[in-house]
Short mmCIF file of C-alpha atoms in Angstrom, two decimals:
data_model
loop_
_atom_site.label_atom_id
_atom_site.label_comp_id
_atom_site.label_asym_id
_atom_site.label_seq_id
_atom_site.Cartn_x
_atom_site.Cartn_y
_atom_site.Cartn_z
CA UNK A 24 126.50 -47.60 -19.22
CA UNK A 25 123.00 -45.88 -19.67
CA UNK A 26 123.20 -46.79 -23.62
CA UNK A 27 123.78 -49.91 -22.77
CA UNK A 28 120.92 -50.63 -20.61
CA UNK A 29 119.13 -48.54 -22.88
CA UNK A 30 119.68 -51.19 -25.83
CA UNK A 31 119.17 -54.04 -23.36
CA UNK A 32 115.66 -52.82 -22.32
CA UNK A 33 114.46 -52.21 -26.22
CA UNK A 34 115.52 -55.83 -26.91
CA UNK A 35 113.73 -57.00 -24.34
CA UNK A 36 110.88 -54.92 -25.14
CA UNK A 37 111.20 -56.07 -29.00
CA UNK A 38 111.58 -60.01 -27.55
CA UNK A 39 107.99 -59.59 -25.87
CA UNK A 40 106.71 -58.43 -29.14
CA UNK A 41 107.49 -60.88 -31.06
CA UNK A 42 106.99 -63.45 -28.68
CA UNK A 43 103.54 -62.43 -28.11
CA UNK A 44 103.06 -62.50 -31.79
CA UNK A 45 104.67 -66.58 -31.70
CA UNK A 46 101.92 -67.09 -28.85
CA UNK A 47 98.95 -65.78 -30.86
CA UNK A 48 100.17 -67.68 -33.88
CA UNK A 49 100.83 -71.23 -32.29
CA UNK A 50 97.58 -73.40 -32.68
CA UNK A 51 95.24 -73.75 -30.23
CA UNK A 52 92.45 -76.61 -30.79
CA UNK A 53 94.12 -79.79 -30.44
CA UNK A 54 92.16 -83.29 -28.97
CA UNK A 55 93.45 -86.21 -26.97
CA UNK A 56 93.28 -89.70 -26.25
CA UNK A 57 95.22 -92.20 -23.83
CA UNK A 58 94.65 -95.89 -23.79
CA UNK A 59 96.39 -98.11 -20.95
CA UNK A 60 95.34 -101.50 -22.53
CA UNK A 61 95.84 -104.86 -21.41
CA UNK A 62 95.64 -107.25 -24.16
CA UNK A 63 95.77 -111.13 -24.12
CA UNK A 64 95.89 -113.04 -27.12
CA UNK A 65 95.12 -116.59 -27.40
CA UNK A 66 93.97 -119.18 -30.05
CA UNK A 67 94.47 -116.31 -32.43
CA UNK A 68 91.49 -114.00 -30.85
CA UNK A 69 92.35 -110.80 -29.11
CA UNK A 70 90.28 -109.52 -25.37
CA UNK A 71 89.39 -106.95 -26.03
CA UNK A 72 89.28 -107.33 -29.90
CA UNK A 73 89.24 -103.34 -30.03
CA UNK A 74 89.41 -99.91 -28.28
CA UNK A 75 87.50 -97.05 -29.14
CA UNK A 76 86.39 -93.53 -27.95
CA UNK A 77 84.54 -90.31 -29.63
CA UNK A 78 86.28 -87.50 -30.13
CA UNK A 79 84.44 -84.17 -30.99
CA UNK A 80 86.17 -81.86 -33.15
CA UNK A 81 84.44 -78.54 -32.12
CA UNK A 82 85.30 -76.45 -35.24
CA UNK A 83 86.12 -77.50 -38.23
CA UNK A 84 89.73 -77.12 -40.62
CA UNK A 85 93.06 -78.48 -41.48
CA UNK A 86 94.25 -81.05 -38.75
CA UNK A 87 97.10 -83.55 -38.17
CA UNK A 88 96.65 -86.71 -36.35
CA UNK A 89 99.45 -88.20 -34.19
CA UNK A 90 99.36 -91.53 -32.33
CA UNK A 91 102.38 -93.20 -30.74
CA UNK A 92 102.32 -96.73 -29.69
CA UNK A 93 105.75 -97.35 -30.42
CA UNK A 94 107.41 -97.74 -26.85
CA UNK A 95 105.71 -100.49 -25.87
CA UNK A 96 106.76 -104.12 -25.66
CA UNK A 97 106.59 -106.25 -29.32
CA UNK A 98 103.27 -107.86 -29.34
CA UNK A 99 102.01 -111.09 -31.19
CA UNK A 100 99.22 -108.68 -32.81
CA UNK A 101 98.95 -105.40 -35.18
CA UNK A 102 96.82 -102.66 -34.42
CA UNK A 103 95.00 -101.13 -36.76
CA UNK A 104 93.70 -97.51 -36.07
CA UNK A 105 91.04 -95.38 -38.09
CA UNK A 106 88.73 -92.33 -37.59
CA UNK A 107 85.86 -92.50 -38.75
CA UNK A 108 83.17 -89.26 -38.96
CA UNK A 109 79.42 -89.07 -38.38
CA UNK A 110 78.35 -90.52 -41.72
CA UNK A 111 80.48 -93.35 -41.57
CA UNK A 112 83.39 -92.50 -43.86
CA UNK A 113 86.78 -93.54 -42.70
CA UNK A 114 88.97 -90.01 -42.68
CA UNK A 115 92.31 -92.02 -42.09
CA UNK A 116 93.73 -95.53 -41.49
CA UNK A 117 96.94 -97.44 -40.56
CA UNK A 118 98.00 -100.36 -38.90
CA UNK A 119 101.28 -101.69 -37.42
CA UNK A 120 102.37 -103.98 -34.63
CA UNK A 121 104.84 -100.45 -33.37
CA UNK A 122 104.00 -97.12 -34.39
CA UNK A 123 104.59 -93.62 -34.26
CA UNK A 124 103.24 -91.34 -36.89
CA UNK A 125 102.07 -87.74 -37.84
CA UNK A 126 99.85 -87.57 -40.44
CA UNK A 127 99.56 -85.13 -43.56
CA UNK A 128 97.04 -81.99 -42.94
CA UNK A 129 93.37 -83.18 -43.29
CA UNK A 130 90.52 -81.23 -43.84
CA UNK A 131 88.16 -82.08 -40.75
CA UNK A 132 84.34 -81.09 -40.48
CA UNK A 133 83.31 -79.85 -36.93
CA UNK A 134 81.54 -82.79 -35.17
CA UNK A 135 82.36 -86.05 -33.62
CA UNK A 136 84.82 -89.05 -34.96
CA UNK A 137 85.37 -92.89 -33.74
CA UNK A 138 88.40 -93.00 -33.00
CA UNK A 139 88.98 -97.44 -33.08
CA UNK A 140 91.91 -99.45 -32.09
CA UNK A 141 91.46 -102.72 -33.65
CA UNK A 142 93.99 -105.97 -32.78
CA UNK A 143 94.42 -108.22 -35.73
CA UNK A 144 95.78 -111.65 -34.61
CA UNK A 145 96.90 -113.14 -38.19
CA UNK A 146 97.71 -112.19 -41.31
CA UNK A 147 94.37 -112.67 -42.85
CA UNK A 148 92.95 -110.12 -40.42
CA UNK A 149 95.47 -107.77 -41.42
CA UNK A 150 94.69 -108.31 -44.94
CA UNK A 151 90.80 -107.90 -44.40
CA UNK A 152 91.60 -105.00 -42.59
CA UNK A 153 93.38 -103.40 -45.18
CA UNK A 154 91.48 -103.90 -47.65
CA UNK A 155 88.30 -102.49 -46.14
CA UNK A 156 90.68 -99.32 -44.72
CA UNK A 157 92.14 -98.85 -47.99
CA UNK A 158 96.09 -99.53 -46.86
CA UNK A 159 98.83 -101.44 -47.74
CA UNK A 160 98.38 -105.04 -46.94
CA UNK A 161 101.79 -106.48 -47.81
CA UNK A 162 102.47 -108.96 -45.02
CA UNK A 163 106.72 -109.94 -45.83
CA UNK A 164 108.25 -110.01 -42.51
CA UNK A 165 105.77 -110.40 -40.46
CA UNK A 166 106.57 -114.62 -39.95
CA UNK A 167 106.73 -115.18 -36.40
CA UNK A 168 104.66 -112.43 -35.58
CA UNK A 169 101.27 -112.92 -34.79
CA UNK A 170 101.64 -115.35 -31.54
CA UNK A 171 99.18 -116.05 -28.68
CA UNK A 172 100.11 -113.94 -24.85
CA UNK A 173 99.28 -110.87 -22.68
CA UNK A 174 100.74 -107.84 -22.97
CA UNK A 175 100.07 -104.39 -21.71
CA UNK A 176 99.86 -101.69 -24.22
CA UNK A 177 100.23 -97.92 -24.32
CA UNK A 178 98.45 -95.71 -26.76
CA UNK A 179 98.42 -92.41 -27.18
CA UNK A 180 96.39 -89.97 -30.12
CA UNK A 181 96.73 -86.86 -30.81
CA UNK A 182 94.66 -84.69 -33.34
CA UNK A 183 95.77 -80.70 -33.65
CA UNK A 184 94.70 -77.94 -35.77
CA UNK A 185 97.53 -76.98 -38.29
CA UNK A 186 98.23 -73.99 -40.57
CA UNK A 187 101.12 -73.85 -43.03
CA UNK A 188 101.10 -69.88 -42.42
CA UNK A 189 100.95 -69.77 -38.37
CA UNK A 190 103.84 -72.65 -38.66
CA UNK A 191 105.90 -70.08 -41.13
CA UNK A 192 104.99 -67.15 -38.36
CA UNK A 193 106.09 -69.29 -35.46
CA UNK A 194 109.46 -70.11 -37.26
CA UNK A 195 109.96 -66.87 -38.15
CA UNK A 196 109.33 -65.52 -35.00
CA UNK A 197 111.47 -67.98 -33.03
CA UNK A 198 114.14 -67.03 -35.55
CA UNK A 199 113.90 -63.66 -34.80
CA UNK A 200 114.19 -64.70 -30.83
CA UNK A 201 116.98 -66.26 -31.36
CA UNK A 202 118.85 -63.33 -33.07
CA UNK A 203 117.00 -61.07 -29.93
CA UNK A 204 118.53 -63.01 -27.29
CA UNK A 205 122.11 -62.81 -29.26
CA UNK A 206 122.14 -59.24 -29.40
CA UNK A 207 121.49 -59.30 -25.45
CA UNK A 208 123.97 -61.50 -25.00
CA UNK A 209 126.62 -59.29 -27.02
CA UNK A 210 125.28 -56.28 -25.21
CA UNK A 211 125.65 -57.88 -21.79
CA UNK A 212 129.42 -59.20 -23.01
CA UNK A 213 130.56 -55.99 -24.01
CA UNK A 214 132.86 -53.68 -21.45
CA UNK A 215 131.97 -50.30 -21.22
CA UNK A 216 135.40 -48.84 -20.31
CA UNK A 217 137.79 -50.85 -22.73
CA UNK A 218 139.79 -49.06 -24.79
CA UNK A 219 139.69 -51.00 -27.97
CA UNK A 220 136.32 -52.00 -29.40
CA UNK A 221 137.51 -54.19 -32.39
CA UNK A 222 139.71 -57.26 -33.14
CA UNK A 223 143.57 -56.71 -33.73
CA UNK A 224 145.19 -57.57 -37.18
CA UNK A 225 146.63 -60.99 -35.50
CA UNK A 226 143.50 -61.83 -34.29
CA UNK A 227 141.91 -61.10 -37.88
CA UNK A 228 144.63 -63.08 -39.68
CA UNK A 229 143.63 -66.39 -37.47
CA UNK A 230 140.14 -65.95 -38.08
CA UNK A 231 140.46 -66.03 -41.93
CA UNK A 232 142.79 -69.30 -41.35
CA UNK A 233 140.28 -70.67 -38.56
CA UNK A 234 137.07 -70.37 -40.67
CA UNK A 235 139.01 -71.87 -43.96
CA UNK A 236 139.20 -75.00 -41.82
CA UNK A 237 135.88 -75.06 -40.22
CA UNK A 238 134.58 -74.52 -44.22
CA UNK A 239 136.74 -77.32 -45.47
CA UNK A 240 136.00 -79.80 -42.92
CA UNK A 241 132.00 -79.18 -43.67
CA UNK A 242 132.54 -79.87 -47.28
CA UNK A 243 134.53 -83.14 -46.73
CA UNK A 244 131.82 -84.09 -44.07
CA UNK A 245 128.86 -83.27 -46.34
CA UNK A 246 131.02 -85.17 -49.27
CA UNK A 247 130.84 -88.02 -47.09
CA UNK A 248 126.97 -87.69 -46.38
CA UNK A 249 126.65 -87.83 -50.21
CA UNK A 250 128.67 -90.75 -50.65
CA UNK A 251 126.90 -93.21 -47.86
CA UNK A 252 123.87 -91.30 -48.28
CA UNK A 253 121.60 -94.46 -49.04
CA UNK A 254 123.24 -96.18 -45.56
CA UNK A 255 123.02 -93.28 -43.53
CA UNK A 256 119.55 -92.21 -43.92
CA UNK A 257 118.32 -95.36 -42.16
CA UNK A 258 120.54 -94.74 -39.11
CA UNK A 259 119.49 -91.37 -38.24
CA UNK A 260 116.92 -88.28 -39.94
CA UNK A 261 118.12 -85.49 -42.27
CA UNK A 262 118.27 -82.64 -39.30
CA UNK A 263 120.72 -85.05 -37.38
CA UNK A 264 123.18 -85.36 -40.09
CA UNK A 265 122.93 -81.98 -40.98
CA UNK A 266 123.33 -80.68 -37.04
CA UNK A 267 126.43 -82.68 -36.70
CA UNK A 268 127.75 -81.27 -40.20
CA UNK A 269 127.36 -77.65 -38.73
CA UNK A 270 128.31 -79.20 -35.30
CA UNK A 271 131.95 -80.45 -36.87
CA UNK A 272 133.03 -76.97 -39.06
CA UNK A 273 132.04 -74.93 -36.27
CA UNK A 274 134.31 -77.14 -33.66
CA UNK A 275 136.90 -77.13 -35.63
CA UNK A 276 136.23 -73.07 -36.46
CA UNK A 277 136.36 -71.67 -32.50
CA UNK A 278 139.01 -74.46 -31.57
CA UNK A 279 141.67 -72.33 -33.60
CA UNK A 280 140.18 -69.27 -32.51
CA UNK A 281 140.11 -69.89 -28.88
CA UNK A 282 143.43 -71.53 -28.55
CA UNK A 283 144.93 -68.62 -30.60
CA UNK A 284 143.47 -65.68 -28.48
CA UNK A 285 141.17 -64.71 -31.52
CA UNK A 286 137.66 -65.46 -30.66
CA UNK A 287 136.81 -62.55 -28.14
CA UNK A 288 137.14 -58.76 -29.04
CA UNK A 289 139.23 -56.60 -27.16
CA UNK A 290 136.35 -54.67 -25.51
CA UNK A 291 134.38 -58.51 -24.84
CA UNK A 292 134.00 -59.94 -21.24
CA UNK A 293 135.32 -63.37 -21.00
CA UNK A 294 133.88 -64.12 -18.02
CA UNK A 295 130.51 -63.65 -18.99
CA UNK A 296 130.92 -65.63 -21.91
CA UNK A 297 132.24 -68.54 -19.40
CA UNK A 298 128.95 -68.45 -17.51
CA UNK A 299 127.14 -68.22 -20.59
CA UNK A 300 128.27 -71.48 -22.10
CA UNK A 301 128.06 -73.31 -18.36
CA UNK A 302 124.42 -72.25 -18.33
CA UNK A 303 123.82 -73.75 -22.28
CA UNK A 304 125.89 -76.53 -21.48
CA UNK A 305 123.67 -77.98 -18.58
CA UNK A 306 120.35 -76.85 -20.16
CA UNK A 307 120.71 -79.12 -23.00
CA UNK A 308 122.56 -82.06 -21.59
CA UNK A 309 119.77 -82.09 -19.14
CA UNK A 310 117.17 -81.79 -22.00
CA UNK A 311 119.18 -84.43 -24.42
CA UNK A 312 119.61 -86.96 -21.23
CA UNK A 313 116.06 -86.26 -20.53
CA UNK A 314 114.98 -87.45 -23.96
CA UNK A 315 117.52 -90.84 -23.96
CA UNK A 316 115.51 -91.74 -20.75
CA UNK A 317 111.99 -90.98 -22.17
CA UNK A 318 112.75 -92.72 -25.35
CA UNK A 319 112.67 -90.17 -27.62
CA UNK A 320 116.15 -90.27 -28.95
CA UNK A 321 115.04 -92.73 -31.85
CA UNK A 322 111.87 -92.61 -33.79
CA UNK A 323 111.09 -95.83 -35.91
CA UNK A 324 114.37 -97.28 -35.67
CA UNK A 325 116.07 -93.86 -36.56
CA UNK A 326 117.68 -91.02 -34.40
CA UNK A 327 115.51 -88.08 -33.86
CA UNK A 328 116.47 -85.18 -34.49
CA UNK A 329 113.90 -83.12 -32.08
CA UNK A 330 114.96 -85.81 -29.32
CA UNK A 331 118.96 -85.62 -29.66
CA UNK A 332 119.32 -81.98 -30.85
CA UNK A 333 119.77 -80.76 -27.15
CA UNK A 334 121.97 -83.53 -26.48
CA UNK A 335 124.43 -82.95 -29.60
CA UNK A 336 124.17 -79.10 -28.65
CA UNK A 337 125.30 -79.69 -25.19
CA UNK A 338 128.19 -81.75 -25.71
CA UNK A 339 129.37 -78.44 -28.54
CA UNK A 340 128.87 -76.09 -26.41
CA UNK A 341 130.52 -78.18 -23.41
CA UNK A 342 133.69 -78.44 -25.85
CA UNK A 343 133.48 -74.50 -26.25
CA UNK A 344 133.72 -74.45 -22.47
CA UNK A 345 136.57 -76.75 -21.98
CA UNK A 346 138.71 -74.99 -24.66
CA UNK A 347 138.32 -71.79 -22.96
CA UNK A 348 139.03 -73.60 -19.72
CA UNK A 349 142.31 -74.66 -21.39
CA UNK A 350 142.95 -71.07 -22.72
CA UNK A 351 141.81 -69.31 -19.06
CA UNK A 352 144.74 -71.86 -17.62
CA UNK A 353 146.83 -70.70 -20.55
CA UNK A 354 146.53 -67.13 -19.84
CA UNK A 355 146.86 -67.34 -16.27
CA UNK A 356 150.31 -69.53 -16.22
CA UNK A 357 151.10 -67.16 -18.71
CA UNK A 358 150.37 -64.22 -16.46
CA UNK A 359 152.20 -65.99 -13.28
CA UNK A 360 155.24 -66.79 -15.58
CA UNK A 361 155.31 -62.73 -16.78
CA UNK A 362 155.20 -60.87 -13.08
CA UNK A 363 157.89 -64.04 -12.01
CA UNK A 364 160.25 -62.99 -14.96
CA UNK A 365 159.47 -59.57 -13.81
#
């Protein structure tokens, strides 16, 4: 018992580590901006015909600007945002009637930008616009768009400080967090007084058979990806279709090892392991409801994978937790049936 909490408290002491090490890496200077804009359109002239504010970049480096004005209502207008620094020089430019972007790294000076909202009411002020800004001014599909109304609009820009080596340390370190908070949870699942600290040779010989079908059903699934590749990359991003891949073999992987008794060593607490997956269970259904309610779930038409991640993680881990529900019923009928033969 006193190794045991001995390896529990140098974990814990190694997770502060290296989460202190995530904290000093994560970037700090990032700038904001949050319009609540009521815009009426009519005879083909916007009021206002733009927003804008100064934002003051206090040091300068490599930045990403964000801006979301996607969840709004479809309006009979585009916007058109740019930056623009001291001297005048337009740093970056887009325009859609719904967006939400993140833009590649950009070297920023320190000092202060305009930061504009324009609303372009036809198609020739889109194409004036980009053509001054420099962007794409195709205008197929956009028939029936530009209309005259009111409609309240929510914008939101963000500009942070990024750093392709502090992003690789964060990573890393949240890797290294995860495996932490594994070996804990081993640690805690492990009894101290069993009497067998290993798997059996049944047990072994259902594990080799369980992960030959969890392997087999990833390769037909990612043979499928390939095949409807070109369809199914404008349903939903890369890390969703790769989640569910791992999501599938690994079902199918602890659904013969659970129902056959070989999942949990002989000296591992089941009961912990129970709580364990309760706990994960609700923390990411809560966090994958939360982000179907806040609209995050789909990103330009497509399903996030930052904003359904939790969700498809819940609903695994919830199956983990029903099969061992069905296996703790197992065992105990099992158990009743034994000391009633008895």
């Amino acid at each position: 018992m006193k190794n045991k909490a001995r390896i529990i408290v140098c974990l814990l002491l190694a997770a502060a580590v290296v989460f202190m090490t995530m904290a000093a890496a994560v970037p700090k200077r990032s700038y904001h901006i949050h319009y609540d804009s009521a815009v009426t359109v009519e005879n083909g002239k916007a009021a206002p015909e733009f927003q804008q504010s100064v934002m003051e970049i206090k040091k300068g480096g490599s930045y990403k600007i964000a801006a979301d004005w996607y969840e709004n209502e479809m309006p009979g207008f585009m916007t058109g945002f740019s930056m623009t620094d001291e001297e005048g020089n337009v740093v970056y430019s887009i325009a859609g009637a719904l967006l939400k972007f993140d833009s590649a790294a950009l070297d920023l000076a320190g000092g202060r930008y305009v930061c504009r909202f324009d609303y372009l009411c036809s198609e020739s002020d889109y194409k004036a616009y980009a053509q001054v800004h420099g962007i794409s001014g195709e205008t197929a599909g956009m028939s029936g768009l530009f209309r005259d109304g009111s409609w309240e609009m929510d914008y939101a820009l963000k500009v942070f400080e990024c750093n392709k080596w502090k992003e690789v340390v964060v990573i890393a370190c949240g890797l290294l967090l995860g495996l932490i908070l594994a070996a804990v949870i081993l640690t805690l699942a492990r009894k101290t007084d069993a009497k067998a600290t290993s798997y059996d040779e049944r047990q072994i010989a259902v594990q080799g058979k369980s992960y030959k079908c969890g392997y087999f059903t990833m390769l037909a699934y990612t043979g499928l990806i390939m095949a409807f590749s070109s369809y199914l990359s404008g349903i939903a991003e890369t890390g969703v279709l790769l989640l569910i891949g791992i999501i599938l073999g690994t079902a199918v992987t602890v659904t013969g090892l659970i129902l056959q008794d070989a999942y949990f060593r002989l000296d591992e607490n089941r009961r912990f392991y129970g709580i364990f997956f309760t706990m994960i269970t609700a923390v990411n259904l809560a966090i994958g409801i939360g982000n179907i309610i806040g609209g995050n779930a789909a990103v330009n038409g497509k399903i996030s994978f930052a904003g359904t991640a939790n969700l498809l993680l819940g609903i695994f881990s919830g199956y983990v937790l029903f099969l061992l529900l069905i296996q703790y019923i197992r065992d105990r009928k099992e158990s009743a049936e034994s000391i009633t033969y008895d």
